Amino acid sequence: MANKLSIITKGLLKENPTFVLVLGMCPTLATTTSAMNGLEMGLATMFVLILSNIVISLIAPVVPDKVHIPVYIVVIATFVTVLQLLMQAFTPDVYKTLGLFIPLIVVNCIILGRAEAFANKNSVWDSALDGIGIGLGFTLSLTVIGIVREILGSGAVFGFKFISGDGILAFVMAPGAFLVLGYLMVLFNKIAKK
Amino acid sequence: MEYLLIIVSAIFVNNIVLAQFLGICPFLGVSNKLSTASGMSLAVCFVITLATVVTYLINKFLLVPFGLTFLQTIAFILVIAALVQMVEIVLKKVSPALYQALGIFLPLITTNCAVLGVAINVVTKEFTFGGEAHMLNLGEATVYAFATSLGYGLAMVLFAGIREHLSLNEVPKAFKGLPIALISVGIMALAFLGFSGIV
C-alpha cells in the first residue's frame, strides 16, 4: 500500500514535472496569469494524462515497437479532442481563456514522457496512479506560479482582491512568467536539495 | 504594406517565444551553444513554414468542406509528424550536407509546440494587421508562418549568445543552470515589450 501511495506522492516533490523534470514549459508559462487559470490548465492536462496513461498501458504489449510513438500520439490527440469537445460544451468560458493551449496538450512533453517512461511497462492501475500523481504535481506547480503572479500583478488571489491599486502589470505579461518561474525554481532548489 | 506589418508584428511585437510562449522546451534545451541554436532555428524555420502551408490547405479543402473541423488537432499533428519524417528522408537524399547540419534536430521538431501552435492559430484565429480583423489567406498565412519562425530564430540566437556568456560567470549555486537562464529570458522579454505599440 505504501508503495502505491509513493507512486502518487513522488509526482508532487521528487519528480515534480515543472521544477525537477522541467517538462511542459509552454502551458506553465503561458496560462499562469492567475491562480484560477493555472489550476484549470493543470486539471485539463491531468485529465488527458490519466486517460492516456491507462489506455497506453493497456495497448503497449500489442503495439509494434517501430510505430509506438505515432500510436501514442494518436491516443493522446484523441483524448485531447474529447477534452476540447467537453470543455466547449460545459465550460466555454474556460475554453476561451486557455485558448490555443488546450489543443497544444497534444505536444506537452509530460504526457508522451510518462507514456514512454512509465505507462508502457507498468500495470493499468499503477499507470493511472502515476497519471494522478504527476497530474497533481503539475496542477500544484501551475497554481503556485499563478498565485504568485496574481498577487504581484493584480494584488489578488483566486480573484479575491486584497491589495488595492493596479499591481505590477509586467507580472501578468510575458516577462513576469519567466521571472517568477526562475525565482521559484531557485527557491525549490534551495529547499529540496538541503 | 500589409505584408510588412505582418513581418514586423510576427518577429518583434508578438515574438513567438517571448510573447506567445510557444516552443519553450527546445528554446531552453538547445540554446547552450550558438552553433546548435542556429541549426535548430534553421530546421524550425523550414518546418514551420512548410507545415503551415500544408495544414492550411488540408483544413481548407478537406476538413472544412466535409464538416470535420473537430478533427483538426489529430489531423494536424499527424500531418506534421509525417511531414517531418518526409523532410528528413528528402534532405538525406538531396542535400547530405544540410542533413548533417539539421539531422539531429528534425525528430525533435514534431513535439515542438511552436509548429502545431502556428498551424492551429493560422486557421482558427482572426488577425488584425493595420486593418480590420480577418482570417488570413494562403499568402498571408505563409508570410506569417515564415516571419514567426524568423522571430523564433532571432530569440534563440540572441539567447544562445547570452547563455554562452552566462556559463563563464560565477552564479550562486541555487541559480545555476535553468533558473538563471529563465531569469535572463524574463529580462529579454521585458526588452521586447518595448516593441509593443509599433504595429
PDB file of N, CA and C in Angstrom, chain B residues 6-72:
ATOM      1  N   ILE B   6       2.785  42.416 -41.180  1.00  0.00           N
ATOM      2  CA  ILE B   6       2.765  41.040 -40.667  1.00  0.00           C
ATOM      3  C   ILE B   6       4.157  40.645 -40.213  1.00  0.00           C
ATOM      4  N   ILE B   7       5.164  40.981 -41.036  1.00  0.00           N
ATOM      5  CA  ILE B   7       6.529  40.555 -40.721  1.00  0.00           C
ATOM      6  C   ILE B   7       7.020  41.215 -39.434  1.00  0.00           C
ATOM      7  N   VAL B   8       6.860  42.534 -39.334  1.00  0.00           N
ATOM      8  CA  VAL B   8       7.343  43.231 -38.132  1.00  0.00           C
ATOM      9  C   VAL B   8       6.609  42.725 -36.899  1.00  0.00           C
ATOM     10  N   SER B   9       5.282  42.559 -37.035  1.00  0.00           N
ATOM     11  CA  SER B   9       4.486  42.126 -35.897  1.00  0.00           C
ATOM     12  C   SER B   9       4.893  40.722 -35.435  1.00  0.00           C
ATOM     13  N   ALA B  10       5.107  39.816 -36.395  1.00  0.00           N
ATOM     14  CA  ALA B  10       5.403  38.431 -36.015  1.00  0.00           C
ATOM     15  C   ALA B  10       6.811  38.292 -35.442  1.00  0.00           C
ATOM     16  N   ILE B  11       7.762  39.087 -35.949  1.00  0.00           N
ATOM     17  CA  ILE B  11       9.128  38.931 -35.450  1.00  0.00           C
ATOM     18  C   ILE B  11       9.316  39.633 -34.110  1.00  0.00           C
ATOM     19  N   PHE B  12       8.874  40.881 -34.018  1.00  0.00           N
ATOM     20  CA  PHE B  12       9.215  41.668 -32.830  1.00  0.00           C
ATOM     21  C   PHE B  12       8.076  41.789 -31.820  1.00  0.00           C
ATOM     22  N   VAL B  13       6.902  42.242 -32.281  1.00  0.00           N
ATOM     23  CA  VAL B  13       5.853  42.588 -31.328  1.00  0.00           C
ATOM     24  C   VAL B  13       5.257  41.350 -30.675  1.00  0.00           C
ATOM     25  N   ASN B  14       4.893  40.365 -31.496  1.00  0.00           N
ATOM     26  CA  ASN B  14       4.330  39.133 -30.948  1.00  0.00           C
ATOM     27  C   ASN B  14       5.315  37.990 -31.074  1.00  0.00           C
ATOM     28  N   ASN B  15       6.541  38.246 -30.637  1.00  0.00           N
ATOM     29  CA  ASN B  15       7.564  37.209 -30.774  1.00  0.00           C
ATOM     30  C   ASN B  15       7.073  35.882 -30.206  1.00  0.00           C
ATOM     31  N   ILE B  16       7.277  34.819 -30.983  1.00  0.00           N
ATOM     32  CA  ILE B  16       6.651  33.546 -30.625  1.00  0.00           C
ATOM     33  C   ILE B  16       7.142  33.009 -29.282  1.00  0.00           C
ATOM     34  N   VAL B  17       8.406  33.216 -28.959  1.00  0.00           N
ATOM     35  CA  VAL B  17       8.913  32.704 -27.688  1.00  0.00           C
ATOM     36  C   VAL B  17       8.647  33.689 -26.562  1.00  0.00           C
ATOM     37  N   LEU B  18       8.991  34.945 -26.806  1.00  0.00           N
ATOM     38  CA  LEU B  18       8.999  35.904 -25.701  1.00  0.00           C
ATOM     39  C   LEU B  18       7.629  36.506 -25.402  1.00  0.00           C
ATOM     40  N   ALA B  19       6.679  36.407 -26.331  1.00  0.00           N
ATOM     41  CA  ALA B  19       5.360  36.950 -26.032  1.00  0.00           C
ATOM     42  C   ALA B  19       4.278  35.886 -26.076  1.00  0.00           C
ATOM     43  N   GLN B  20       4.475  34.828 -26.890  1.00  0.00           N
ATOM     44  CA  GLN B  20       3.418  33.821 -27.020  1.00  0.00           C
ATOM     45  C   GLN B  20       3.717  32.526 -26.300  1.00  0.00           C
ATOM     46  N   PHE B  21       4.922  32.371 -25.778  1.00  0.00           N
ATOM     47  CA  PHE B  21       5.309  31.154 -25.033  1.00  0.00           C
ATOM     48  C   PHE B  21       5.141  29.877 -25.827  1.00  0.00           C
ATOM     49  N   LEU B  22       5.513  29.869 -27.085  1.00  0.00           N
ATOM     50  CA  LEU B  22       5.460  28.607 -27.823  1.00  0.00           C
ATOM     51  C   LEU B  22       6.885  28.138 -28.093  1.00  0.00           C
ATOM     52  N   GLY B  23       7.069  26.828 -28.059  1.00  0.00           N
ATOM     53  CA  GLY B  23       8.393  26.275 -28.350  1.00  0.00           C
ATOM     54  C   GLY B  23       9.431  26.564 -27.291  1.00  0.00           C
ATOM     55  N   ILE B  24       8.997  26.588 -26.020  1.00  0.00           N
ATOM     56  CA  ILE B  24       9.943  26.901 -24.949  1.00  0.00           C
ATOM     57  C   ILE B  24      10.915  25.749 -24.689  1.00  0.00           C
ATOM     58  N   CYS B  25      10.406  24.501 -24.788  1.00  0.00           N
ATOM     59  CA  CYS B  25      11.274  23.362 -24.435  1.00  0.00           C
ATOM     60  C   CYS B  25      12.551  23.325 -25.270  1.00  0.00           C
ATOM     61  N   PRO B  26      12.451  23.315 -26.614  1.00  0.00           N
ATOM     62  CA  PRO B  26      13.695  23.346 -27.382  1.00  0.00           C
ATOM     63  C   PRO B  26      14.456  24.652 -27.193  1.00  0.00           C
ATOM     64  N   PHE B  27      13.720  25.728 -26.942  1.00  0.00           N
ATOM     65  CA  PHE B  27      14.359  27.027 -26.732  1.00  0.00           C
ATOM     66  C   PHE B  27      15.324  26.948 -25.544  1.00  0.00           C
ATOM     67  N   LEU B  28      14.878  26.308 -24.457  1.00  0.00           N
ATOM     68  CA  LEU B  28      15.753  26.173 -23.294  1.00  0.00           C
ATOM     69  C   LEU B  28      16.732  25.024 -23.482  1.00  0.00           C
ATOM     70  N   GLY B  29      16.297  24.004 -24.240  1.00  0.00           N
ATOM     71  CA  GLY B  29      17.097  22.790 -24.342  1.00  0.00           C
ATOM     72  C   GLY B  29      18.349  22.916 -25.187  1.00  0.00           C
ATOM     73  N   VAL B  30      18.246  23.562 -26.345  1.00  0.00           N
ATOM     74  CA  VAL B  30      19.414  23.557 -27.249  1.00  0.00           C
ATOM     75  C   VAL B  30      20.075  24.925 -27.378  1.00  0.00           C
ATOM     76  N   SER B  31      19.791  25.821 -26.441  1.00  0.00           N
ATOM     77  CA  SER B  31      20.381  27.151 -26.587  1.00  0.00           C
ATOM     78  C   SER B  31      21.699  27.296 -25.823  1.00  0.00           C
ATOM     79  N   ASN B  32      22.323  26.155 -25.457  1.00  0.00           N
ATOM     80  CA  ASN B  32      23.592  26.253 -24.739  1.00  0.00           C
ATOM     81  C   ASN B  32      24.715  26.784 -25.609  1.00  0.00           C
ATOM     82  N   LYS B  33      24.669  26.402 -26.891  1.00  0.00           N
ATOM     83  CA  LYS B  33      25.750  26.828 -27.787  1.00  0.00           C
ATOM     84  C   LYS B  33      25.156  27.521 -29.002  1.00  0.00           C
ATOM     85  N   LEU B  34      25.864  28.531 -29.490  1.00  0.00           N
ATOM     86  CA  LEU B  34      25.385  29.327 -30.608  1.00  0.00           C
ATOM     87  C   LEU B  34      25.198  28.465 -31.855  1.00  0.00           C
ATOM     88  N   SER B  35      26.124  27.507 -32.071  1.00  0.00           N
ATOM     89  CA  SER B  35      26.054  26.719 -33.309  1.00  0.00           C
ATOM     90  C   SER B  35      24.824  25.813 -33.319  1.00  0.00           C
ATOM     91  N   THR B  36      24.536  25.125 -32.200  1.00  0.00           N
ATOM     92  CA  THR B  36      23.350  24.265 -32.184  1.00  0.00           C
ATOM     93  C   THR B  36      22.079  25.108 -32.244  1.00  0.00           C
ATOM     94  N   ALA B  37      22.134  26.282 -31.604  1.00  0.00           N
ATOM     95  CA  ALA B  37      20.946  27.141 -31.608  1.00  0.00           C
ATOM     96  C   ALA B  37      20.613  27.568 -33.027  1.00  0.00           C
ATOM     97  N   SER B  38      21.627  27.931 -33.823  1.00  0.00           N
ATOM     98  CA  SER B  38      21.310  28.391 -35.176  1.00  0.00           C
ATOM     99  C   SER B  38      20.865  27.217 -36.041  1.00  0.00           C
ATOM    100  N   GLY B  39      21.435  26.024 -35.817  1.00  0.00           N
ATOM    101  CA  GLY B  39      20.993  24.837 -36.564  1.00  0.00           C
ATOM    102  C   GLY B  39      19.529  24.550 -36.300  1.00  0.00           C
ATOM    103  N   MET B  40      19.166  24.576 -35.015  1.00  0.00           N
ATOM    104  CA  MET B  40      17.780  24.304 -34.640  1.00  0.00           C
ATOM    105  C   MET B  40      16.852  25.361 -35.232  1.00  0.00           C
ATOM    106  N   SER B  41      17.274  26.620 -35.195  1.00  0.00           N
ATOM    107  CA  SER B  41      16.431  27.692 -35.736  1.00  0.00           C
ATOM    108  C   SER B  41      16.142  27.466 -37.208  1.00  0.00           C
ATOM    109  N   LEU B  42      17.184  27.085 -37.947  1.00  0.00           N
ATOM    110  CA  LEU B  42      17.012  26.834 -39.387  1.00  0.00           C
ATOM    111  C   LEU B  42      16.005  25.722 -39.620  1.00  0.00           C
ATOM    112  N   ALA B  43      16.165  24.618 -38.860  1.00  0.00           N
ATOM    113  CA  ALA B  43      15.271  23.479 -39.031  1.00  0.00           C
ATOM    114  C   ALA B  43      13.834  23.874 -38.708  1.00  0.00           C
ATOM    115  N   VAL B  44      13.663  24.626 -37.610  1.00  0.00           N
ATOM    116  CA  VAL B  44      12.317  25.048 -37.209  1.00  0.00           C
ATOM    117  C   VAL B  44      11.695  25.938 -38.273  1.00  0.00           C
ATOM    118  N   CYS B  45      12.513  26.866 -38.785  1.00  0.00           N
ATOM    119  CA  CYS B  45      12.062  27.808 -39.806  1.00  0.00           C
ATOM    120  C   CYS B  45      11.484  27.050 -40.999  1.00  0.00           C
ATOM    121  N   PHE B  46      12.240  26.070 -41.456  1.00  0.00           N
ATOM    122  CA  PHE B  46      11.861  25.244 -42.585  1.00  0.00           C
ATOM    123  C   PHE B  46      10.541  24.516 -42.312  1.00  0.00           C
ATOM    124  N   VAL B  47      10.475  23.845 -41.165  1.00  0.00           N
ATOM    125  CA  VAL B  47       9.313  23.004 -40.871  1.00  0.00           C
ATOM    126  C   VAL B  47       8.057  23.834 -40.593  1.00  0.00           C
ATOM    127  N   ILE B  48       8.191  24.934 -39.852  1.00  0.00           N
ATOM    128  CA  ILE B  48       7.000  25.750 -39.535  1.00  0.00           C
ATOM    129  C   ILE B  48       6.361  26.251 -40.827  1.00  0.00           C
ATOM    130  N   THR B  49       7.189  26.792 -41.737  1.00  0.00           N
ATOM    131  CA  THR B  49       6.629  27.354 -42.963  1.00  0.00           C
ATOM    132  C   THR B  49       5.931  26.277 -43.779  1.00  0.00           C
ATOM    133  N   LEU B  50       6.638  25.160 -43.964  1.00  0.00           N
ATOM    134  CA  LEU B  50       6.076  24.066 -44.758  1.00  0.00           C
ATOM    135  C   LEU B  50       4.800  23.511 -44.117  1.00  0.00           C
ATOM    136  N   ALA B  51       4.871  23.270 -42.796  1.00  0.00           N
ATOM    137  CA  ALA B  51       3.732  22.653 -42.104  1.00  0.00           C
ATOM    138  C   ALA B  51       2.514  23.569 -42.138  1.00  0.00           C
ATOM    139  N   THR B  52       2.740  24.880 -42.004  1.00  0.00           N
ATOM    140  CA  THR B  52       1.602  25.793 -42.014  1.00  0.00           C
ATOM    141  C   THR B  52       0.904  25.793 -43.364  1.00  0.00           C
ATOM    142  N   VAL B  53       1.700  25.803 -44.435  1.00  0.00           N
ATOM    143  CA  VAL B  53       1.095  25.789 -45.768  1.00  0.00           C
ATOM    144  C   VAL B  53       0.289  24.509 -45.967  1.00  0.00           C
ATOM    145  N   VAL B  54       0.889  23.372 -45.615  1.00  0.00           N
ATOM    146  CA  VAL B  54       0.203  22.094 -45.845  1.00  0.00           C
ATOM    147  C   VAL B  54      -1.055  21.979 -44.991  1.00  0.00           C
ATOM    148  N   THR B  55      -0.966  22.321 -43.696  1.00  0.00           N
ATOM    149  CA  THR B  55      -2.155  22.186 -42.841  1.00  0.00           C
ATOM    150  C   THR B  55      -3.225  23.203 -43.238  1.00  0.00           C
ATOM    151  N   TYR B  56      -2.804  24.374 -43.723  1.00  0.00           N
ATOM    152  CA  TYR B  56      -3.781  25.366 -44.185  1.00  0.00           C
ATOM    153  C   TYR B  56      -4.596  24.797 -45.342  1.00  0.00           C
ATOM    154  N   LEU B  57      -3.897  24.181 -46.292  1.00  0.00           N
ATOM    155  CA  LEU B  57      -4.589  23.614 -47.455  1.00  0.00           C
ATOM    156  C   LEU B  57      -5.486  22.457 -47.042  1.00  0.00           C
ATOM    157  N   ILE B  58      -4.980  21.591 -46.153  1.00  0.00           N
ATOM    158  CA  ILE B  58      -5.785  20.452 -45.707  1.00  0.00           C
ATOM    159  C   ILE B  58      -7.040  20.932 -45.003  1.00  0.00           C
ATOM    160  N   ASN B  59      -6.878  21.947 -44.157  1.00  0.00           N
ATOM    161  CA  ASN B  59      -8.027  22.486 -43.441  1.00  0.00           C
ATOM    162  C   ASN B  59      -9.056  23.044 -44.416  1.00  0.00           C
ATOM    163  N   LYS B  60      -8.560  23.804 -45.416  1.00  0.00           N
ATOM    164  CA  LYS B  60      -9.477  24.500 -46.311  1.00  0.00           C
ATOM    165  C   LYS B  60     -10.186  23.546 -47.271  1.00  0.00           C
ATOM    166  N   PHE B  61      -9.452  22.564 -47.797  1.00  0.00           N
ATOM    167  CA  PHE B  61     -10.029  21.732 -48.848  1.00  0.00           C
ATOM    168  C   PHE B  61     -10.506  20.369 -48.382  1.00  0.00           C
ATOM    169  N   LEU B  62     -10.131  19.955 -47.156  1.00  0.00           N
ATOM    170  CA  LEU B  62     -10.598  18.655 -46.661  1.00  0.00           C
ATOM    171  C   LEU B  62     -11.502  18.788 -45.436  1.00  0.00           C
ATOM    172  N   LEU B  63     -10.976  19.427 -44.387  1.00  0.00           N
ATOM    173  CA  LEU B  63     -11.709  19.416 -43.121  1.00  0.00           C
ATOM    174  C   LEU B  63     -12.954  20.291 -43.169  1.00  0.00           C
ATOM    175  N   VAL B  64     -12.831  21.502 -43.694  1.00  0.00           N
ATOM    176  CA  VAL B  64     -13.981  22.415 -43.691  1.00  0.00           C
ATOM    177  C   VAL B  64     -15.116  21.937 -44.609  1.00  0.00           C
ATOM    178  N   PRO B  65     -14.827  21.580 -45.883  1.00  0.00           N
ATOM    179  CA  PRO B  65     -15.927  21.159 -46.766  1.00  0.00           C
ATOM    180  C   PRO B  65     -16.689  19.946 -46.226  1.00  0.00           C
ATOM    181  N   PHE B  66     -15.987  19.032 -45.533  1.00  0.00           N
ATOM    182  CA  PHE B  66     -16.662  17.824 -45.047  1.00  0.00           C
ATOM    183  C   PHE B  66     -17.140  17.946 -43.606  1.00  0.00           C
ATOM    184  N   GLY B  67     -17.037  19.148 -43.030  1.00  0.00           N
ATOM    185  CA  GLY B  67     -17.515  19.348 -41.661  1.00  0.00           C
ATOM    186  C   GLY B  67     -16.737  18.566 -40.622  1.00  0.00           C
ATOM    187  N   LEU B  68     -15.425  18.455 -40.827  1.00  0.00           N
ATOM    188  CA  LEU B  68     -14.622  17.632 -39.923  1.00  0.00           C
ATOM    189  C   LEU B  68     -13.687  18.466 -39.058  1.00  0.00           C
ATOM    190  N   THR B  69     -14.022  19.753 -38.850  1.00  0.00           N
ATOM    191  CA  THR B  69     -13.039  20.605 -38.169  1.00  0.00           C
ATOM    192  C   THR B  69     -12.727  20.145 -36.751  1.00  0.00           C
ATOM    193  N   PHE B  70     -13.604  19.321 -36.153  1.00  0.00           N
ATOM    194  CA  PHE B  70     -13.285  18.839 -34.805  1.00  0.00           C
ATOM    195  C   PHE B  70     -12.083  17.879 -34.815  1.00  0.00           C
ATOM    196  N   LEU B  71     -11.718  17.409 -36.003  1.00  0.00           N
ATOM    197  CA  LEU B  71     -10.554  16.522 -36.094  1.00  0.00           C
ATOM    198  C   LEU B  71      -9.250  17.292 -36.289  1.00  0.00           C
ATOM    199  N   GLN B  72      -9.332  18.631 -36.258  1.00  0.00           N
ATOM    200  CA  GLN B  72      -8.155  19.462 -36.515  1.00  0.00           C
ATOM    201  C   GLN B  72      -6.906  19.011 -35.747  1.00  0.00           C
TER     202      GLN B  72
END
